[in-house]
XYZ file of C-alpha atoms in Angstrom:
325
model
C -2.978 27.469 -33.445
C -1.818 24.734 -35.816
C -3.398 21.285 -35.714
C -3.298 18.076 -37.717
C -6.730 17.446 -39.222
C -8.330 15.357 -41.954
C -11.272 16.301 -44.178
C -11.866 12.719 -45.345
C -11.324 9.267 -43.893
C -8.342 7.368 -45.248
C -4.698 6.520 -44.724
C -3.163 9.131 -42.413
C -0.151 9.395 -44.717
C -2.535 10.626 -47.428
C -5.201 12.673 -45.633
C -3.528 14.511 -42.728
C -3.051 18.267 -43.167
C -1.768 21.104 -40.984
C -4.678 23.466 -40.377
C -5.027 26.801 -38.572
C -7.720 26.605 -35.873
C -8.813 28.991 -33.096
C -6.924 28.450 -29.846
C -9.461 26.840 -27.464
C -10.490 28.404 -24.146
C -11.001 26.228 -21.058
C -14.468 26.088 -19.524
C -15.175 25.512 -15.838
C -13.293 22.464 -14.582
C -11.045 22.399 -17.648
C -7.485 23.423 -18.446
C -5.712 24.370 -21.635
C -2.491 22.454 -22.265
C 0.348 23.470 -24.577
C 1.307 20.265 -26.336
C 4.944 19.160 -26.256
C 4.995 15.611 -27.660
C 2.362 13.105 -28.788
C 2.742 9.480 -29.936
C 1.106 7.892 -32.956
C -0.894 4.831 -31.940
C -2.615 2.274 -34.146
C -5.994 3.347 -32.789
C -5.226 6.915 -33.920
C -4.570 5.663 -37.440
C -7.680 3.460 -37.402
C -9.768 6.452 -36.292
C -8.414 8.510 -39.194
C -9.357 5.645 -41.541
C -12.856 5.591 -40.042
C -12.537 1.968 -38.906
C -12.261 2.338 -35.125
C -14.936 2.120 -32.433
C -15.105 5.928 -32.387
C -15.822 7.748 -35.674
C -15.524 11.573 -35.482
C -17.436 14.067 -37.595
C -15.464 15.534 -40.499
C -13.392 17.611 -40.734
C -11.769 16.097 -37.655
C -8.764 16.599 -35.452
C -6.715 13.613 -34.379
C -4.472 12.147 -31.690
C -5.371 10.924 -28.201
C -2.266 10.944 -25.988
C 0.222 13.695 -25.179
C 2.503 15.322 -22.663
C 2.319 19.073 -22.315
C 2.384 22.063 -19.999
C -0.670 23.614 -18.360
C -1.225 26.937 -20.129
C -4.525 28.239 -18.692
C -6.981 27.242 -15.966
C -10.758 27.191 -16.214
C -12.988 28.373 -13.414
C -12.799 26.271 -10.270
C -9.582 24.399 -11.107
C -7.316 24.402 -8.068
C -5.585 21.022 -8.416
C -3.168 22.109 -11.161
C -1.015 25.181 -11.779
C 0.050 27.049 -14.901
C 3.425 25.724 -16.033
C 2.873 22.252 -14.573
C 3.777 19.286 -16.790
C 0.915 16.844 -17.350
C 0.007 13.806 -19.464
C -3.265 12.581 -20.918
C -4.178 9.311 -22.569
C -7.824 9.871 -23.340
C -8.238 13.333 -24.856
C -9.258 13.454 -28.512
C -7.608 16.066 -30.737
C -4.214 16.438 -29.063
C -2.272 16.599 -32.358
C -2.401 20.361 -32.062
C -0.370 23.102 -30.437
C -2.978 23.442 -27.670
C -5.852 21.309 -26.408
C -8.502 21.632 -23.727
C -9.513 18.820 -21.393
C -11.001 18.099 -17.984
C -8.540 18.868 -15.208
C -9.520 15.685 -13.369
C -8.347 13.520 -16.267
C -4.783 14.851 -16.383
C -1.832 13.113 -14.727
C 0.950 15.255 -13.193
C 4.301 14.011 -14.484
C 7.220 13.602 -12.028
C 10.451 15.443 -12.893
C 12.258 12.094 -13.047
C 10.349 11.070 -16.197
C 11.417 12.531 -19.563
C 9.034 14.136 -22.061
C 9.629 11.238 -24.480
C 8.530 8.721 -21.841
C 5.693 10.827 -20.437
C 4.220 11.297 -23.927
C 3.476 7.567 -24.159
C 2.929 6.846 -20.480
C -0.804 6.217 -20.480
C -2.372 4.518 -23.507
C -0.182 1.486 -24.147
C 1.453 0.988 -20.710
C -1.754 1.532 -18.768
C -3.658 -0.724 -21.190
C -1.049 -3.447 -20.692
C -1.134 -3.125 -16.904
C -4.955 -2.988 -16.887
C -5.007 -6.084 -19.101
C -2.732 -7.914 -16.673
C -5.051 -6.949 -13.820
C -8.074 -8.003 -15.925
C -6.612 -11.518 -16.326
C -6.739 -12.069 -12.552
C -3.522 -14.072 -12.456
C -1.203 -14.408 -9.495
C 2.492 -14.942 -8.862
C 3.680 -18.180 -10.443
C 0.838 -18.404 -13.005
C 1.487 -18.648 -16.751
C -0.054 -16.395 -19.437
C 0.033 -17.044 -23.187
C 0.008 -14.277 -25.789
C 0.504 -13.910 -29.528
C 2.057 -10.830 -31.218
C 4.458 -10.930 -28.278
C 6.776 -8.511 -30.090
C 4.098 -5.802 -30.345
C 4.115 -2.769 -28.063
C 1.485 -4.096 -25.654
C 2.973 -7.592 -25.807
C 6.364 -6.357 -24.661
C 4.830 -4.235 -21.915
C 2.609 -7.061 -20.684
C 5.644 -9.350 -20.425
C 7.599 -6.725 -18.469
C 4.781 -5.886 -16.039
C 4.018 -9.579 -15.536
C 7.649 -10.393 -14.792
C 7.720 -7.649 -12.155
C 4.738 -9.343 -10.485
C 6.243 -12.829 -10.718
C 3.831 -13.955 -13.469
C 5.287 -16.006 -16.335
C 4.441 -15.094 -19.940
C 4.945 -17.372 -22.924
C 4.887 -15.329 -26.113
C 4.222 -16.484 -29.653
C 5.688 -14.677 -32.675
C 5.322 -15.450 -36.367
C 8.985 -15.177 -37.351
C 12.174 -16.648 -35.904
C 13.628 -13.129 -35.939
C 10.996 -12.135 -33.408
C 12.544 -14.451 -30.829
C 15.896 -12.672 -31.140
C 14.208 -9.268 -31.144
C 12.559 -9.955 -27.798
C 15.682 -11.547 -26.327
C 17.507 -8.254 -26.914
C 15.060 -6.517 -24.556
C 15.213 -9.228 -21.915
C 12.108 -11.254 -22.863
C 13.044 -14.919 -23.304
C 10.045 -17.274 -23.008
C 9.180 -16.844 -26.691
C 8.356 -19.372 -29.423
C 8.242 -18.785 -33.174
C 5.376 -20.457 -35.037
C 7.287 -20.163 -38.318
C 8.472 -23.763 -38.126
C 6.745 -27.108 -37.569
C 7.213 -28.433 -34.076
C 6.605 -25.124 -32.320
C 4.056 -26.790 -30.043
C 6.812 -29.082 -28.750
C 8.857 -26.020 -27.841
C 5.837 -24.543 -26.028
C 5.416 -27.756 -24.045
C 9.117 -27.715 -23.190
C 8.930 -24.170 -21.799
C 5.726 -24.812 -19.844
C 7.237 -27.988 -18.367
C 3.868 -29.370 -17.316
C 2.331 -26.065 -16.215
C -1.201 -25.188 -17.324
C -1.605 -21.575 -18.498
C -4.355 -19.689 -16.669
C -5.023 -17.083 -19.363
C -4.245 -16.226 -22.981
C -4.332 -12.918 -24.864
C -5.194 -13.008 -28.568
C -4.397 -9.946 -30.680
C -4.645 -11.671 -34.056
C -8.022 -13.404 -34.357
C -8.788 -16.156 -36.851
C -7.079 -19.514 -36.324
C -4.541 -17.934 -33.935
C -7.247 -17.591 -31.290
C -7.923 -21.310 -31.537
C -4.231 -22.096 -31.157
C -4.104 -20.185 -27.897
C -7.286 -21.822 -26.608
C -5.838 -25.271 -27.356
C -2.852 -24.476 -25.135
C -4.875 -23.196 -22.174
C -5.319 -25.230 -19.016
C -8.663 -26.269 -17.573
C -10.881 -23.325 -16.528
C -8.571 -20.964 -18.399
C -9.593 -17.637 -19.936
C -9.049 -16.527 -23.530
C -9.134 -12.723 -23.920
C -9.649 -11.125 -27.325
C -7.552 -7.949 -27.368
C -7.246 -7.247 -31.097
C -7.942 -8.549 -34.593
C -4.845 -7.971 -36.701
C -5.643 -10.910 -38.988
C -9.378 -11.510 -38.735
C -12.452 -10.172 -37.010
C -13.625 -13.757 -36.459
C -12.379 -16.147 -33.773
C -11.855 -19.701 -35.065
C -11.992 -21.766 -31.886
C -12.714 -25.422 -31.217
C -15.977 -26.200 -29.438
C -14.204 -29.235 -27.966
C -11.508 -27.077 -26.392
C -14.117 -24.637 -25.139
C -16.333 -27.344 -23.631
C -13.842 -29.822 -22.220
C -11.498 -27.189 -20.840
C -14.504 -25.325 -19.352
C -12.875 -22.228 -20.811
C -14.095 -18.630 -20.733
C -13.811 -16.215 -23.687
C -13.838 -12.465 -22.970
C -13.244 -9.236 -24.862
C -11.036 -6.394 -23.586
C -11.339 -2.762 -24.708
C -9.029 -0.566 -22.677
C -11.181 2.554 -22.971
C -14.203 0.844 -21.439
C -12.229 -0.998 -18.775
C -10.482 2.213 -17.706
C -13.713 4.226 -17.646
C -15.528 1.659 -15.506
C -12.588 0.894 -13.209
C -12.891 1.651 -9.510
C -10.993 4.922 -8.835
C -8.953 3.336 -6.054
C -7.793 0.559 -8.368
C -7.023 3.060 -11.145
C -4.870 5.107 -8.773
C -3.083 1.990 -7.559
C -2.339 0.871 -11.125
C -1.073 4.322 -12.091
C 1.144 4.274 -9.006
C 2.573 0.918 -10.064
C 3.020 2.194 -13.618
C 4.968 5.264 -12.496
C 7.103 3.146 -10.175
C 7.968 0.546 -12.829
C 8.764 3.169 -15.475
C 10.612 5.453 -13.078
C 12.811 2.588 -11.850
C 13.694 1.520 -15.389
C 12.036 -1.912 -15.042
C 9.783 -0.943 -17.949
C 11.189 1.124 -20.815
C 9.251 3.096 -23.432
C 11.683 3.570 -26.348
C 11.271 6.150 -29.115
C 12.122 5.422 -32.747
C 11.929 9.002 -34.070
C 10.369 12.426 -33.471
C 8.715 14.372 -36.316
C 7.554 18.012 -36.254
C 3.861 18.717 -36.855
C 4.660 19.850 -40.404
C 5.703 16.263 -41.209
C 2.541 14.617 -39.915
C 2.051 12.518 -43.042
C 5.667 11.328 -43.002
C 5.332 10.460 -39.304
C 2.192 8.417 -39.974
C 3.964 6.528 -42.766
C 6.932 5.833 -40.472
C 4.599 4.509 -37.801
C 3.304 1.893 -40.241
C 6.790 0.495 -40.962
C 7.218 -2.977 -39.369
C 10.148 -3.777 -37.117
C 10.313 -0.448 -35.296
C 11.988 -0.570 -31.867
C 10.047 2.342 -30.426
C 7.203 4.798 -30.892
C 6.962 7.541 -33.485
C 6.322 10.883 -31.749
C 5.038 14.227 -33.040
C 6.470 17.470 -31.668
C 4.575 20.771 -31.506
């Protein structure tokens, strides 16, 4: 089979190659899946660079999420059938024509959901919904977030709106406000201009945000903390700008605030199975109804893996870059 691999760590646009590998055989409790489509996520690119929380041995395969068709069953698997369409969001090495994974970790995909949507159903949407659950907010509460025009930011705003939770998003450019308005997200403030805090206060209209999600780090984390209400929670979700959080001890002390980290992989792994099933049910319902959309910017064949990785790094995309196999 053909697979995208890298013999060194580096920029995916420079180090990815198409390699011939043996087609894997499923062991007991596993299935082999014929890959149809797979998205390129930032964490995939960080893994290829060698800068993510997981660092594979070289030479390494790549990719973590895909939709495909069950191709072969390992011993004892009776919950899936050959030919059934399934999705995975936590299987390493799916940028290949076939992959093997535990049957229990696969999600059957309803006929009503397209391949393009199913391919990106788990990692970003489930992370966003899990993050919303992690914040422990209720209907009528306000959440703050920066990088509101990122993939998870958009999804968090959509899922929150469906639950009656208000989200105030911060973006760095005025154009980001218009970008989000086009997809129905309106409580957004650009920090490009002086006076943005006045606009935040105007939108909140006296409300005290219960939680804030920081994906930037550095001084941006402190800005969010300063806007939180008493007993609020600041969650560190990413570090696009800095690996350090610059926060005020005064804000932390006098607001009696809590600072937490969120890593979707760990949260998902440790989540109660009943809650996980409930969240997946909500995810499928929201996506299936059209309340939450998962747009695609472009689809590249496996032979153009480097070009696809480069396209994924281009700012201003309106959807995911997918690989086809």
